[in-house]
Amino acid sequence: MVDKKIYTGTGHRKTSIAKVRMTLGKGNIIVNGKDVSEYMPFPTLVMDLKQPLVVVGMENKFDIEVDTFGGGFSGQTGAIRLGITKALLEFDEPNKDKDDSYRKQLKVHGFITRDPRKKERKKYGLKKARKAPQFSKR
């Protein structure tokens, strides 16, 4: 039996963390032990998660296993997408200097950059981060 090379990537988004392991296969995606369409409640999240694979034309070439925790479904989706991107870059390491490298294709679509947006903290005297109580003149 031939050993399959495992490509790994870790993604972060908001408070979510995803550890991605990718091997050559048929296109199965397993998230926390469940199929991705069973784990994610909305098809748009599944579509968003697969975008890096679609951009490089490898959506049915890899079996992906993901362990994710923290945050909600949207944050986990973003973390998984970044993890898949990092694993694809590891897979394409020998071609990184060529014009058709995955890095250049993924960079154009903005998948390599981590999204830094997080929930803003609540300030004292306010109801939320910026929402103030109603002003009363008298």
mmCIF file of C-alpha atoms in Angstrom:
data_model
loop_
_atom_site.group_PDB
_atom_site.id
_atom_site.type_symbol
_atom_site.label_atom_id
_atom_site.label_comp_id
_atom_site.label_asym_id
_atom_site.label_seq_id
_atom_site.Cartn_x
_atom_site.Cartn_y
_atom_site.Cartn_z
ATOM 1 C CA MET A 1 0.000 0.000 0.000
ATOM 2 C CA VAL A 2 1.267 3.450 -0.936
ATOM 3 C CA ASP A 3 1.559 6.077 1.798
ATOM 4 C CA LYS A 4 -0.566 9.113 1.019
ATOM 5 C CA LYS A 5 1.058 12.477 1.636
ATOM 6 C CA ILE A 6 -0.912 14.590 4.108
ATOM 7 C CA TYR A 7 -1.038 18.353 3.543
ATOM 8 C CA THR A 8 -1.994 20.407 6.583
ATOM 9 C CA GLY A 9 -3.197 23.930 7.238
ATOM 10 C CA THR A 10 -4.548 25.814 10.236
ATOM 11 C CA GLY A 11 -7.077 28.598 9.814
ATOM 12 C CA HIS A 12 -8.430 31.212 12.229
ATOM 13 C CA ARG A 13 -11.483 33.476 11.912
ATOM 14 C CA LYS A 14 -13.118 35.466 14.750
ATOM 15 C CA THR A 15 -12.831 33.003 17.659
ATOM 16 C CA SER A 16 -12.870 29.843 15.504
ATOM 17 C CA ILE A 17 -9.920 27.583 14.792
ATOM 18 C CA ALA A 18 -9.820 24.878 12.101
ATOM 19 C CA LYS A 19 -7.140 22.223 11.630
ATOM 20 C CA VAL A 20 -7.257 20.857 8.086
ATOM 21 C CA ARG A 21 -5.694 17.616 6.808
ATOM 22 C CA MET A 22 -5.823 17.084 3.054
ATOM 23 C CA THR A 23 -4.944 13.957 1.061
ATOM 24 C CA LEU A 24 -5.401 13.082 -2.590
ATOM 25 C CA GLY A 25 -8.798 11.434 -3.009
ATOM 26 C CA LYS A 26 -12.318 11.783 -4.375
ATOM 27 C CA GLY A 27 -13.503 15.113 -2.922
ATOM 28 C CA ASN A 28 -14.987 14.055 0.434
ATOM 29 C CA ILE A 29 -15.014 16.715 3.159
ATOM 30 C CA ILE A 30 -15.450 15.578 6.771
ATOM 31 C CA VAL A 31 -15.899 18.238 9.490
ATOM 32 C CA ASN A 32 -15.739 17.068 13.129
ATOM 33 C CA GLY A 33 -16.580 13.504 12.081
ATOM 34 C CA LYS A 34 -19.628 14.448 9.947
ATOM 35 C CA ASP A 35 -20.069 15.117 6.247
ATOM 36 C CA VAL A 36 -19.762 18.845 5.514
ATOM 37 C CA SER A 37 -23.337 19.218 4.206
ATOM 38 C CA GLU A 38 -24.612 17.475 7.346
ATOM 39 C CA TYR A 39 -22.479 19.615 9.702
ATOM 40 C CA MET A 40 -23.052 23.048 8.121
ATOM 41 C CA PRO A 41 -26.686 24.244 8.293
ATOM 42 C CA PHE A 42 -26.666 26.305 5.061
ATOM 43 C CA PRO A 43 -25.526 25.354 1.533
ATOM 44 C CA THR A 44 -24.009 28.844 1.092
ATOM 45 C CA LEU A 45 -21.545 28.097 3.910
ATOM 46 C CA VAL A 46 -20.528 24.846 2.199
ATOM 47 C CA MET A 47 -20.076 26.726 -1.089
ATOM 48 C CA ASP A 48 -18.006 29.417 0.671
ATOM 49 C CA LEU A 49 -15.825 26.754 2.307
ATOM 50 C CA LYS A 50 -15.027 25.101 -1.069
ATOM 51 C CA GLN A 51 -14.084 28.331 -2.899
ATOM 52 C CA PRO A 52 -10.266 27.874 -2.763
ATOM 53 C CA LEU A 53 -10.625 24.397 -4.302
ATOM 54 C CA VAL A 54 -12.911 25.732 -7.047
ATOM 55 C CA VAL A 55 -10.513 28.597 -7.890
ATOM 56 C CA VAL A 56 -7.606 26.208 -8.492
ATOM 57 C CA GLY A 57 -9.844 23.581 -10.154
ATOM 58 C CA MET A 58 -9.236 20.804 -7.610
ATOM 59 C CA GLU A 59 -12.692 20.441 -5.992
ATOM 60 C CA ASN A 60 -12.880 16.658 -6.578
ATOM 61 C CA LYS A 61 -9.191 15.798 -6.175
ATOM 62 C CA PHE A 62 -8.723 15.938 -2.382
ATOM 63 C CA ASP A 63 -10.261 14.234 0.640
ATOM 64 C CA ILE A 64 -10.345 16.767 3.459
ATOM 65 C CA GLU A 65 -10.677 16.075 7.172
ATOM 66 C CA VAL A 66 -11.248 19.042 9.487
ATOM 67 C CA ASP A 67 -11.285 19.497 13.259
ATOM 68 C CA THR A 68 -12.837 22.828 14.149
ATOM 69 C CA PHE A 69 -13.898 24.440 17.409
ATOM 70 C CA GLY A 70 -14.884 27.818 18.807
ATOM 71 C CA GLY A 71 -17.239 30.439 17.417
ATOM 72 C CA GLY A 72 -20.251 29.768 15.223
ATOM 73 C CA PHE A 73 -20.812 28.293 11.799
ATOM 74 C CA SER A 74 -19.811 31.435 9.886
ATOM 75 C CA GLY A 75 -16.514 31.822 11.755
ATOM 76 C CA GLN A 76 -15.767 28.115 11.418
ATOM 77 C CA THR A 77 -16.439 28.296 7.682
ATOM 78 C CA GLY A 78 -13.938 31.152 7.312
ATOM 79 C CA ALA A 79 -11.374 29.276 9.392
ATOM 80 C CA ILE A 80 -11.808 26.101 7.318
ATOM 81 C CA ARG A 81 -11.464 28.096 4.087
ATOM 82 C CA LEU A 82 -8.168 29.605 5.280
ATOM 83 C CA GLY A 83 -6.948 26.169 6.409
ATOM 84 C CA ILE A 84 -7.769 24.654 3.012
ATOM 85 C CA THR A 85 -5.925 27.537 1.333
ATOM 86 C CA LYS A 86 -2.806 26.918 3.451
ATOM 87 C CA ALA A 87 -2.939 23.183 2.702
ATOM 88 C CA LEU A 88 -3.230 23.925 -1.047
ATOM 89 C CA LEU A 89 -0.173 26.186 -0.815
ATOM 90 C CA GLU A 90 1.735 23.363 0.882
ATOM 91 C CA PHE A 91 0.645 20.979 -1.909
ATOM 92 C CA ASP A 92 1.802 23.452 -4.593
ATOM 93 C CA GLU A 93 5.134 24.254 -2.879
ATOM 94 C CA PRO A 94 7.323 23.043 -5.819
ATOM 95 C CA ASN A 95 5.538 25.423 -8.256
ATOM 96 C CA LYS A 96 5.459 28.513 -6.021
ATOM 97 C CA ASP A 97 7.677 30.627 -8.322
ATOM 98 C CA LYS A 98 5.783 29.891 -11.554
ATOM 99 C CA ASP A 99 3.187 32.191 -13.114
ATOM 100 C CA ASP A 100 0.341 29.676 -12.756
ATOM 101 C CA SER A 101 1.045 28.876 -9.087
ATOM 102 C CA TYR A 102 -1.859 28.395 -6.684
ATOM 103 C CA ARG A 103 -0.521 31.244 -4.549
ATOM 104 C CA LYS A 104 -1.057 33.808 -7.314
ATOM 105 C CA GLN A 105 -4.534 32.470 -8.140
ATOM 106 C CA LEU A 106 -5.633 32.437 -4.490
ATOM 107 C CA LYS A 107 -4.074 35.833 -3.714
ATOM 108 C CA VAL A 108 -6.148 37.515 -6.462
ATOM 109 C CA HIS A 109 -9.344 36.235 -4.810
ATOM 110 C CA GLY A 110 -8.185 37.280 -1.310
ATOM 111 C CA PHE A 111 -8.106 33.802 0.261
ATOM 112 C CA ILE A 112 -4.564 33.986 1.657
ATOM 113 C CA THR A 113 -5.228 36.937 3.970
ATOM 114 C CA ARG A 114 -6.724 36.196 7.389
ATOM 115 C CA ASP A 115 -9.865 38.236 8.070
ATOM 116 C CA PRO A 116 -8.974 40.272 11.199
ATOM 117 C CA ARG A 117 -12.501 41.444 12.051
ATOM 118 C CA LYS A 118 -13.718 40.502 15.528
ATOM 119 C CA LYS A 119 -16.577 41.609 17.742
ATOM 120 C CA GLU A 120 -15.851 44.975 19.337
ATOM 121 C CA ARG A 121 -15.895 45.027 23.126
ATOM 122 C CA LYS A 122 -18.720 46.647 25.087
ATOM 123 C CA LYS A 123 -17.874 50.025 26.686
ATOM 124 C CA TYR A 124 -19.151 51.175 30.083
ATOM 125 C CA GLY A 125 -22.047 53.620 29.984
ATOM 126 C CA LEU A 126 -23.230 52.139 26.679
ATOM 127 C CA LYS A 127 -25.680 49.332 25.968
ATOM 128 C CA LYS A 128 -23.415 47.610 23.417
ATOM 129 C CA ALA A 129 -20.073 48.523 21.811
ATOM 130 C CA ARG A 130 -21.436 51.769 20.355
ATOM 131 C CA LYS A 131 -25.159 51.904 21.107
ATOM 132 C CA ALA A 132 -25.849 54.639 23.680
ATOM 133 C CA PRO A 133 -28.928 54.984 25.868
ATOM 134 C CA GLN A 134 -31.556 57.406 24.564
ATOM 135 C CA PHE A 135 -30.663 61.055 25.212
ATOM 136 C CA SER A 136 -33.166 63.011 27.286
ATOM 137 C CA LYS A 137 -32.834 66.780 27.289
ATOM 138 C CA ARG A 138 -35.144 67.238 30.323
#
